[in-house]
Each structure stands twice: as C-alpha cells, then as structure tokens.
Short mmCIF file of N, CA and C and ligand atoms in Angstrom, two decimals:
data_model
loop_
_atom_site.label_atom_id
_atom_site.label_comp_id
_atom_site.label_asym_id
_atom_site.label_seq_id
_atom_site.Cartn_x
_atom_site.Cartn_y
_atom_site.Cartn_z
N UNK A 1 31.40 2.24 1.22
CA UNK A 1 32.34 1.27 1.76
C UNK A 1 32.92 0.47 0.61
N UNK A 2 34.46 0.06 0.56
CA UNK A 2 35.22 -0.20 -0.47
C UNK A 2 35.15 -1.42 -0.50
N UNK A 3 35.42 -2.17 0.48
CA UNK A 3 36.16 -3.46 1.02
C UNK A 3 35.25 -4.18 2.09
N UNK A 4 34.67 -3.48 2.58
CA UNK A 4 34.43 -4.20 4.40
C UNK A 4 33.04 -4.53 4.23
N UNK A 5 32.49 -4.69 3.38
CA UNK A 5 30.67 -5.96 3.29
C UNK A 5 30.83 -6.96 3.74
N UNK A 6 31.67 -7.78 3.21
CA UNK A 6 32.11 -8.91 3.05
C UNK A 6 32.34 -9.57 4.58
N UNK A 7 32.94 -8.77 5.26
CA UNK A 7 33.39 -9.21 6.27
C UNK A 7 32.57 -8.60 7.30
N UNK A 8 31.99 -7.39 6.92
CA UNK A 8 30.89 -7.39 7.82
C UNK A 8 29.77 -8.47 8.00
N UNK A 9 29.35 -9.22 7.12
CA UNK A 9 28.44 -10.76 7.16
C UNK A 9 29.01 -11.46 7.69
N UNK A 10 30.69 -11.76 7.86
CA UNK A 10 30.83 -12.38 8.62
C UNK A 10 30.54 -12.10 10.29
N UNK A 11 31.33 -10.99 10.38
CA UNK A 11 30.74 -10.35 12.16
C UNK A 11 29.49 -10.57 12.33
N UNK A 12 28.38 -10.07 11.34
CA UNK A 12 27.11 -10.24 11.62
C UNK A 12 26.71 -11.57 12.07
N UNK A 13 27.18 -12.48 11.26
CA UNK A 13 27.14 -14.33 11.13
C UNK A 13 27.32 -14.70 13.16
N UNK A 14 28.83 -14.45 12.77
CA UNK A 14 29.26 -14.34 14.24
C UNK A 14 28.65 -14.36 15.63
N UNK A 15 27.59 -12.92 15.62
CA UNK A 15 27.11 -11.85 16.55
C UNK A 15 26.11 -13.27 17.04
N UNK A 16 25.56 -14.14 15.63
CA UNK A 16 24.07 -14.14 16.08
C UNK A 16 24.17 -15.88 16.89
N UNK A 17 23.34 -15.68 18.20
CA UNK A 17 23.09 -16.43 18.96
C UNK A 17 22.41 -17.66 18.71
N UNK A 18 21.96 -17.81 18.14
CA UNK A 18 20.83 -18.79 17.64
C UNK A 18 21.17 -20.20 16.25
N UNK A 19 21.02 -21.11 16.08
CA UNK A 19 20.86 -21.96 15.58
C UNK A 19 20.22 -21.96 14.12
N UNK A 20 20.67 -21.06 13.05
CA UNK A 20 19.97 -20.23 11.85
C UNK A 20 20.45 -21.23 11.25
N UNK A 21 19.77 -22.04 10.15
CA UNK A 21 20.10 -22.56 8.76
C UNK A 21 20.75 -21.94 8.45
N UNK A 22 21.95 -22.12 7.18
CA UNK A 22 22.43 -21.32 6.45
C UNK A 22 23.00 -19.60 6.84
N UNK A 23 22.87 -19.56 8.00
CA UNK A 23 23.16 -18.49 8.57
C UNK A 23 24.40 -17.90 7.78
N UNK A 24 25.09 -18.45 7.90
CA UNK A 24 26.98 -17.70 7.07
C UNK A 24 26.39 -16.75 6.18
N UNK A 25 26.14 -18.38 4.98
CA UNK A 25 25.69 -18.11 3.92
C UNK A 25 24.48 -16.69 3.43
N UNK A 26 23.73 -17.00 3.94
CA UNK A 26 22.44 -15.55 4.38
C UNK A 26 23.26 -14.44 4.74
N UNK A 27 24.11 -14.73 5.63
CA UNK A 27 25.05 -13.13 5.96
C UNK A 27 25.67 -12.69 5.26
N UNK A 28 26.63 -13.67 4.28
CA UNK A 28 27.92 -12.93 3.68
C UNK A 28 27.02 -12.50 1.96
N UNK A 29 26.08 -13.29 1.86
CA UNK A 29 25.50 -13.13 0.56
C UNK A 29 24.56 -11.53 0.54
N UNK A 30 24.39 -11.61 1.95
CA UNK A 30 23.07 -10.54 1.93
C UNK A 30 24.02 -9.20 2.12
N UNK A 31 25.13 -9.47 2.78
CA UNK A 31 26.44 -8.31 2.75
C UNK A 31 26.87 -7.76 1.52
N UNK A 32 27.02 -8.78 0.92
CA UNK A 32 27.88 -8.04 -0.70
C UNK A 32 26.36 -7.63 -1.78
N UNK A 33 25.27 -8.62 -1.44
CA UNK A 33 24.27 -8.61 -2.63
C UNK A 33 24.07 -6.81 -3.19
N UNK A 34 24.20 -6.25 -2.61
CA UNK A 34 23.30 -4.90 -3.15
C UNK A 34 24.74 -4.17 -4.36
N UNK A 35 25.50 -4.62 -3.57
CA UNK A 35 26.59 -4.28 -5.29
C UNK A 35 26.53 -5.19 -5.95
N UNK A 36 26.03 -6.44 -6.39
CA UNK A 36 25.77 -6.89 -7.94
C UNK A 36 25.50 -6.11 -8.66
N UNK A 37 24.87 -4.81 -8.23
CA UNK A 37 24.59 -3.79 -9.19
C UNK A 37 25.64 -3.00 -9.75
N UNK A 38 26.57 -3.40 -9.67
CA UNK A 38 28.02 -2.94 -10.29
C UNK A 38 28.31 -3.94 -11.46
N UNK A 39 27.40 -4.39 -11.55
CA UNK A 39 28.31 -5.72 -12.97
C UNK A 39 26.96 -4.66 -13.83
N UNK A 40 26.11 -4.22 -13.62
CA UNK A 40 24.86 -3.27 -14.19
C UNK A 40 25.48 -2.04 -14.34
N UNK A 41 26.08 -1.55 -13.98
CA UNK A 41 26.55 -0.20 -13.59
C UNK A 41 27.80 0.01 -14.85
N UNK A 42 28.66 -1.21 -14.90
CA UNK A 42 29.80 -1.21 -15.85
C UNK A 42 29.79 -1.70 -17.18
N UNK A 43 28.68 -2.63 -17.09
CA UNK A 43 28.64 -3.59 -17.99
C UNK A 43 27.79 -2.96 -19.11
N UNK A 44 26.53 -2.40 -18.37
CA UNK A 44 25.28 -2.35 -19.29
C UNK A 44 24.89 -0.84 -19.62
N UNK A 45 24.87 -0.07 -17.77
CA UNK A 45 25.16 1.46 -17.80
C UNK A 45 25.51 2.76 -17.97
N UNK A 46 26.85 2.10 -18.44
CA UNK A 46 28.52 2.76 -18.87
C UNK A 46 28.39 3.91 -17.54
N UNK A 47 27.82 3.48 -16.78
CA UNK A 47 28.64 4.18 -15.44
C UNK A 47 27.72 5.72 -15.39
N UNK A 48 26.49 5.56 -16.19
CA UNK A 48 25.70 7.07 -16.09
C UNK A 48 25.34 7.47 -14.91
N UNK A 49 24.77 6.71 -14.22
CA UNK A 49 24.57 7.38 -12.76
C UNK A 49 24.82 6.38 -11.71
N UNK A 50 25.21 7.02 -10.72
CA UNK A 50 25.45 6.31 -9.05
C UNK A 50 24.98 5.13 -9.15
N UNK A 51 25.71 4.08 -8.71
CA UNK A 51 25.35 2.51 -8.53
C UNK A 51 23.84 2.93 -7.21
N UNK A 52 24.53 4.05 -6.12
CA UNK A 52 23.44 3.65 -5.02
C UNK A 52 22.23 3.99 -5.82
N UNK A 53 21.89 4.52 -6.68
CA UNK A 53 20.36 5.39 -7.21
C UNK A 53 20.13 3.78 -7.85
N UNK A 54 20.33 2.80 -8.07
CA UNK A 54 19.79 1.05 -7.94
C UNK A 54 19.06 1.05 -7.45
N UNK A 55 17.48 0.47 -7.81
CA UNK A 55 16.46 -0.50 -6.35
C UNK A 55 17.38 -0.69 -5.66
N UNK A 56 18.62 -2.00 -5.76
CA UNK A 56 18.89 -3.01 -4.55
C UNK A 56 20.13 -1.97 -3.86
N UNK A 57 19.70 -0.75 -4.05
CA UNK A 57 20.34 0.09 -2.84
C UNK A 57 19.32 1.14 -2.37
N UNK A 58 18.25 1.11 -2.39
CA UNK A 58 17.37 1.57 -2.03
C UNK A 58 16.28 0.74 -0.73
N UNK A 59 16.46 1.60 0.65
CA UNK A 59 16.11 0.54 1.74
C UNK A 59 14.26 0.63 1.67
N UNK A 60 13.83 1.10 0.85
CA UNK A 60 12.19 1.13 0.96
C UNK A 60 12.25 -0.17 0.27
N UNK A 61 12.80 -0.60 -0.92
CA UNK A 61 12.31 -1.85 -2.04
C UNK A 61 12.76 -2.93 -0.92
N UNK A 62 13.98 -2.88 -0.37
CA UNK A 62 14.33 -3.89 0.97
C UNK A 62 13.19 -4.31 1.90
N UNK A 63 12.57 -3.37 2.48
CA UNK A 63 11.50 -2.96 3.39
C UNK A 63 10.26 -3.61 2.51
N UNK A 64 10.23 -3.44 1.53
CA UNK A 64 8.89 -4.18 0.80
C UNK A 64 8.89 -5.54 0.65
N UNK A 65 9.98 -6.11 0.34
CA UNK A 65 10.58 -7.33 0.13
C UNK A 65 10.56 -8.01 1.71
N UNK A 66 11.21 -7.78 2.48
CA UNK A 66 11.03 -8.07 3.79
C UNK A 66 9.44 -8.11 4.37
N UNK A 67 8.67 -7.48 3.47
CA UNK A 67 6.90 -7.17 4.16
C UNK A 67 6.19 -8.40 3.49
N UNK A 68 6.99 -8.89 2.39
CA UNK A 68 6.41 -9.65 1.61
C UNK A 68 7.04 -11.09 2.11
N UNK A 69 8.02 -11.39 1.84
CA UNK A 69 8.85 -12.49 2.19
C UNK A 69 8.80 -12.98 3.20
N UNK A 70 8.65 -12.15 4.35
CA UNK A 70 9.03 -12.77 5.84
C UNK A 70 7.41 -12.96 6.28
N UNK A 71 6.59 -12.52 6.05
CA UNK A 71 5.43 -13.50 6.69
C UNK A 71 4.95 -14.77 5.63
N UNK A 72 5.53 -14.68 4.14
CA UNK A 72 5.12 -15.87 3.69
C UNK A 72 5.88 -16.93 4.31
N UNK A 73 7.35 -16.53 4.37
CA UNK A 73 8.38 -17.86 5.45
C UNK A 73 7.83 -18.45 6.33
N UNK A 74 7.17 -17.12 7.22
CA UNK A 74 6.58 -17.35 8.71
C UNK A 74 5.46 -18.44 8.17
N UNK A 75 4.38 -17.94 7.38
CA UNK A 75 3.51 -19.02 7.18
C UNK A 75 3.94 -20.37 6.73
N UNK A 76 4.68 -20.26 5.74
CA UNK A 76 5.10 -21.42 4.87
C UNK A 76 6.19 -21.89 4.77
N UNK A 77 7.77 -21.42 5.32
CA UNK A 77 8.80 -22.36 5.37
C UNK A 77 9.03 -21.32 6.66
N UNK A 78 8.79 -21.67 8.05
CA UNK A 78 9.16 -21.54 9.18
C UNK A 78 10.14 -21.71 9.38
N UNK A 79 11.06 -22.62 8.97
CA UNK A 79 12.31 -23.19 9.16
C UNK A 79 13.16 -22.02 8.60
N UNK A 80 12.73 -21.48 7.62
CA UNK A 80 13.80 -20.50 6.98
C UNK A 80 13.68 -19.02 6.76
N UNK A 81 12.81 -18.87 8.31
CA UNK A 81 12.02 -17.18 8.74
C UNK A 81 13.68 -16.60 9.15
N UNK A 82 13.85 -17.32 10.26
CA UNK A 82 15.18 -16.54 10.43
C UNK A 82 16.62 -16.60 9.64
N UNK A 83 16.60 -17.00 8.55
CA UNK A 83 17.81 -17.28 7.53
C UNK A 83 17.07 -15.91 6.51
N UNK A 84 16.35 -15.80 6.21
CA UNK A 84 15.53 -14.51 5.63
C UNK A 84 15.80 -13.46 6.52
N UNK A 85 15.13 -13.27 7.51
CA UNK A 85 15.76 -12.24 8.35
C UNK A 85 17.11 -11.80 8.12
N UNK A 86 18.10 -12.88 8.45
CA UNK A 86 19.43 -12.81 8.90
C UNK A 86 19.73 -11.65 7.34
N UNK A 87 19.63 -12.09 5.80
CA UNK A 87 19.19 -11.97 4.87
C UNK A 87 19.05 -10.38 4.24
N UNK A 88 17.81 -9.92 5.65
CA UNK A 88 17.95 -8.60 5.31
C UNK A 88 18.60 -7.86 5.95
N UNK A 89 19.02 -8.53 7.33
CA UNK A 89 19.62 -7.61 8.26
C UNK A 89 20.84 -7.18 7.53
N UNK A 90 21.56 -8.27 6.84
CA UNK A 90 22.66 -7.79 6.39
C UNK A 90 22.94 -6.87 5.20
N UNK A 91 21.65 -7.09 3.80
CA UNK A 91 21.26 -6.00 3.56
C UNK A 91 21.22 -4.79 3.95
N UNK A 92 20.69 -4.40 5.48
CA UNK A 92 20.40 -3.42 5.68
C UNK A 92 21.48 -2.61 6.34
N UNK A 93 22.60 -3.63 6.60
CA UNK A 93 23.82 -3.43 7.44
C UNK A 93 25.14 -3.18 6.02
N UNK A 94 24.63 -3.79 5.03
CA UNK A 94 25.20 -2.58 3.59
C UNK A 94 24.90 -1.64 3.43
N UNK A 95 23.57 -1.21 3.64
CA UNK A 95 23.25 -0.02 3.27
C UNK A 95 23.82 1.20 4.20
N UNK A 96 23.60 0.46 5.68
CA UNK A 96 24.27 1.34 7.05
C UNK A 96 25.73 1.83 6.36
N UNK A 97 26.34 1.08 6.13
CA UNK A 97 27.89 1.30 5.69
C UNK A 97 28.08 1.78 4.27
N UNK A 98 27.19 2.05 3.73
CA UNK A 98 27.63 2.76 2.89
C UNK A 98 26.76 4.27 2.57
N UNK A 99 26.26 4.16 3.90
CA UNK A 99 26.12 6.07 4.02
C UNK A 99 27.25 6.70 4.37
N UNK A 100 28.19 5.65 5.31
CA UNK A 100 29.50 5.87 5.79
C UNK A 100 29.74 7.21 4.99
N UNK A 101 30.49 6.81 4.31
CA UNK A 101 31.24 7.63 3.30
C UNK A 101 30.60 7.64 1.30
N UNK A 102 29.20 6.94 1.36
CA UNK A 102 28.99 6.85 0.06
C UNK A 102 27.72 7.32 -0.42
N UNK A 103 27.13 7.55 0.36
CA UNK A 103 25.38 8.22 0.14
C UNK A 103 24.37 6.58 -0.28
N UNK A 104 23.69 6.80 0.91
CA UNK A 104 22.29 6.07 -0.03
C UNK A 104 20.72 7.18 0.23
N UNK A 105 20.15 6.25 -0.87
CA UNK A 105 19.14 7.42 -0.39
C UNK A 105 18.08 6.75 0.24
N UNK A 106 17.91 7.29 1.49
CA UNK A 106 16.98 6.59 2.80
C UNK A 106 15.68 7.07 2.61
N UNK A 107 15.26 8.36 1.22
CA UNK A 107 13.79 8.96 1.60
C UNK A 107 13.72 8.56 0.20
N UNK A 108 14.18 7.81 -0.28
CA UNK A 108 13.48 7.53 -2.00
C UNK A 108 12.45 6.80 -1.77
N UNK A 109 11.10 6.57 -2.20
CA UNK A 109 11.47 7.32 -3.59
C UNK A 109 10.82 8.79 -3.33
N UNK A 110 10.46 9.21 -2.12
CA UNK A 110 9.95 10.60 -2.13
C UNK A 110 10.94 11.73 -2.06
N UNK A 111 12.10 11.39 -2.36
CA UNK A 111 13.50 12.53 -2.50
C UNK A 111 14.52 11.54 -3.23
N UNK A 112 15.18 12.20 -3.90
CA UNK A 112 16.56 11.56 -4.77
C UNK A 112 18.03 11.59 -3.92
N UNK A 113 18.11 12.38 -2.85
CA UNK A 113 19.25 12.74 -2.32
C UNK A 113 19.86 11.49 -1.71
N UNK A 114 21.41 11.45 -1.57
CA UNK A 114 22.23 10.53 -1.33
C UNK A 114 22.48 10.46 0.14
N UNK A 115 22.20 10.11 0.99
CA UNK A 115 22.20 10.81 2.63
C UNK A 115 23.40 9.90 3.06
N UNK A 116 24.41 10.65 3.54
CA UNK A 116 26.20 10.34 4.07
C UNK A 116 26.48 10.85 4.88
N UNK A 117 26.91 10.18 5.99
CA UNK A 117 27.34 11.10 7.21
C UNK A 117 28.40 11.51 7.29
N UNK A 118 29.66 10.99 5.95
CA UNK A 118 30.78 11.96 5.93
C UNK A 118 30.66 12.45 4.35
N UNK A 119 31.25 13.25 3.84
CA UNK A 119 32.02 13.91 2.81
C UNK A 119 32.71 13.27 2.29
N UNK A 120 33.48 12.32 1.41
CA UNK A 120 34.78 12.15 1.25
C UNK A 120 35.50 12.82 -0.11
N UNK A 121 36.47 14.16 0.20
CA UNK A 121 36.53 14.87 -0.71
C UNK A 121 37.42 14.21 -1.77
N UNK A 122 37.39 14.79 -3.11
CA UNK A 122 38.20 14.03 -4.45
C UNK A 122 39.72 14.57 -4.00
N UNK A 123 40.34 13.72 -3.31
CA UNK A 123 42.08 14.78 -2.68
C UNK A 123 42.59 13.92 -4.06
N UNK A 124 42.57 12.89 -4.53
CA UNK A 124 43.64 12.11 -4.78
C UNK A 124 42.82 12.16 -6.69
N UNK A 125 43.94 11.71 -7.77
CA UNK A 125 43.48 11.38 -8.86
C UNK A 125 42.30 10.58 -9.51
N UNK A 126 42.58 9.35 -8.81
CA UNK A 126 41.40 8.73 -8.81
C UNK A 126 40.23 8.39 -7.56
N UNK A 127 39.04 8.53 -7.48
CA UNK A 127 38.03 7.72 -6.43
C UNK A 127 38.83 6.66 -5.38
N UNK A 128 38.91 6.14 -5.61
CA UNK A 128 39.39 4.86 -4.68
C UNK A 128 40.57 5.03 -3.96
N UNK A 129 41.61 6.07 -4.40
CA UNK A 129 42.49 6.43 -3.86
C UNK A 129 42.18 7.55 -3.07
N UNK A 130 41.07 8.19 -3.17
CA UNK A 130 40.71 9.54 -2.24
C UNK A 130 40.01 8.77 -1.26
N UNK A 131 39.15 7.91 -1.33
CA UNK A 131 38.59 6.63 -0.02
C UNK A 131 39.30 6.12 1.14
N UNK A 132 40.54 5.25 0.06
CA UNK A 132 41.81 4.74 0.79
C UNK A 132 42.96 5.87 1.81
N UNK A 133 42.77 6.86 1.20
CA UNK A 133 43.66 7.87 2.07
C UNK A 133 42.80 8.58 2.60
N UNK A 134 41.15 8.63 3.43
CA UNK A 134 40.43 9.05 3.78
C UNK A 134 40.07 8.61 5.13
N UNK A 135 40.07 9.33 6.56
CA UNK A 135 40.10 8.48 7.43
C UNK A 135 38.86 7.54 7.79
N UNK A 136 38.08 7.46 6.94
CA UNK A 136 36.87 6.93 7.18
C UNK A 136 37.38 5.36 6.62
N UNK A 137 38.47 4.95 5.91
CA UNK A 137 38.82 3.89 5.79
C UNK A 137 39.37 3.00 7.22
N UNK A 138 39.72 3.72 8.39
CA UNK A 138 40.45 3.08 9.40
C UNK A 138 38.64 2.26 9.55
N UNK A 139 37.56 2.40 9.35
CA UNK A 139 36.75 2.22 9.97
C UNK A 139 36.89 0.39 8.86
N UNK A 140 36.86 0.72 7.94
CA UNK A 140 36.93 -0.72 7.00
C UNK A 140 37.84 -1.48 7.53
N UNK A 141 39.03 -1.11 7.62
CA UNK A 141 39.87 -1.87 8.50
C UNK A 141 39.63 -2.37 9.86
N UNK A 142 38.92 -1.46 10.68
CA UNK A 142 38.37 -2.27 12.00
C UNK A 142 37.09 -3.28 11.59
N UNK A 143 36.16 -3.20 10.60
CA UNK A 143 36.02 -4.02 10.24
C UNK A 143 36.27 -5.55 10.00
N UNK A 144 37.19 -5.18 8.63
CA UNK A 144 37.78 -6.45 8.83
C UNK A 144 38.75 -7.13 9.85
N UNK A 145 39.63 -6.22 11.04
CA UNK A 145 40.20 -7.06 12.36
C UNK A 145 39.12 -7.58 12.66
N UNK A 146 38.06 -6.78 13.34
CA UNK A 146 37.10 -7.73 13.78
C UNK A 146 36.19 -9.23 13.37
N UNK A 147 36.49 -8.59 11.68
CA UNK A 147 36.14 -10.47 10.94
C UNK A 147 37.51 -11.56 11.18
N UNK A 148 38.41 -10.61 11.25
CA UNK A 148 39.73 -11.78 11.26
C UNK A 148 39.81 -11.88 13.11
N UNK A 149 39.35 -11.40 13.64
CA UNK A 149 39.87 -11.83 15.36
C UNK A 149 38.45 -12.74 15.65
N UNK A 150 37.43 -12.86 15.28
CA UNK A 150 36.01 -13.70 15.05
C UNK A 150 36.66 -15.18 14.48
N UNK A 151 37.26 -14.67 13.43
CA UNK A 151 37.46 -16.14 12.83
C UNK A 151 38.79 -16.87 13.25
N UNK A 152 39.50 -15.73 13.51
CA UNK A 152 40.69 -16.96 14.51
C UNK A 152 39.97 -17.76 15.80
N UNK A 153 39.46 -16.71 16.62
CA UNK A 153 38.57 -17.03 17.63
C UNK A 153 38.02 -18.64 17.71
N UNK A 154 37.20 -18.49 16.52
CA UNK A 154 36.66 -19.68 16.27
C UNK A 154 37.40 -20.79 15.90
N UNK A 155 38.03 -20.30 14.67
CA UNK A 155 39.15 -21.77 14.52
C UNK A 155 39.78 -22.40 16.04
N UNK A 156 40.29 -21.54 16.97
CA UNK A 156 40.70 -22.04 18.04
C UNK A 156 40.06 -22.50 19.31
N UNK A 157 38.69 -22.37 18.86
CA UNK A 157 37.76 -23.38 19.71
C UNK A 157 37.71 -24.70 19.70
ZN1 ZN B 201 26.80 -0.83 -1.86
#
C-alpha cells in the first residue's frame, strides 16, 4: 500500500466506540509506524533488500510485543491498555494492507516468503507507477473517501 496507512488510522480511530486516551494519536501513529523502516531502507541500506523483510514488518515481533506490553499496561498503567491495543491493531491493519499488493511475510521467521494476495506486475517504468495504474489502487482510494467522508462527518456534528 502506497498512500492509504495514514488514513486508514484514521477510519480505524473513527470505527472505535469507546472513550480511548490518545486514541487518534495510537491509530494514525501505529498506521504509518512499520514504514519508518524506509528512512533504514534508503538511508543506511541502499535499498538491498525489501523494506517488508524489517522486524517492524514482521507480525510475529508485533505479536511478541503485544504479549509483552499489553499485560504489563493491564497490570500497571490500566488507563493506557486500550491506547496500546488500539496501537497494535493498527499495526496489524498495516500489515493487512500491505499483503494487498506488497507481500509481508506472515510465517517468518519459520519461512522468508512475502505472502500477497495480488501480483502487481512491473507494466510501467518505474514501481510506483505500475501500483498507481494497478487496479488494486481503486482500493487506496476507497480508503482514503472513507477517511475524508469520516472526517467531514464529524466536522459537521
Ligand atoms: Zn509497510
């Protein structure tokens, strides 16, 4: 997914019923967090292998972190069990979207493979332009309507 994290934390934010601290914040942060590994990827990497082959795109290290984190909250800052949650959900709702069209790998570390439920073939010169003219982009775009019809929504409450 190219574009639509971002605004998926917001929908997520949105969805949730409840009275969460910091809720936004926990959503939109926990949406984009797993590509920070792109300032690693360009900066430090020179781009040798797949951003997803990262820990913080890998949903077992998520899953460990969540095993660890969320009952110390529960014990010890109760107040901020479900802002953690919220946290990983959205984490885990990056990772959902970017099997889309981008591979993560769901059996690491006991397999390396990138698991994607579409293909998106190289049609165009560059990456991002074979994405963008790929119909799996209408899906980023419903995406973000749905962050922008959420947030008009709300403004007009
Ligand atoms: Zn990602």
């Amino acid at each position: 997914m190219l574009t639509a994290h971002l605004p998926s934390g917001y929908v997520l934010a949105q969805g949730a019923r409840w009275d969460i601290p910091m809720l936004l914040p926990a959503a939109l942060i926990g949406a984009v967090f797993p590509d920070l590994d792109m300032i690693w990827f360009y900066l430090v990497d020179d781009r040798a292998i797949h951003h997803h082959r990262y820990w913080v795109h890998i949903p077992l290290f998520w899953m460990m972190v969540g095993a660890v984190v969320l009952p110390g909250l529960a014990l010890f800052a109760r107040r901020w069990l479900a802002t953690g949650l919220v946290f990983l959900v959205a984490i885990f709702l990056h990772l959902l979207l970017d099997t889309i069209g981008g591979g993560i790998m769901w059996a690491a570390p006991f397999e390396d493979h990138l698991y994607s439920m579409v293909t998106v073939p190289p049609t165009q010169a560059h990456w991002v332009a074979s994405f963008v003219l790929h119909w799996t982009f209408l899906l980023e775009i419903a995406v973000w309507g749905t962050a922008v019809l959420l947030w008009r929504k709300r403004r007009d409450l």
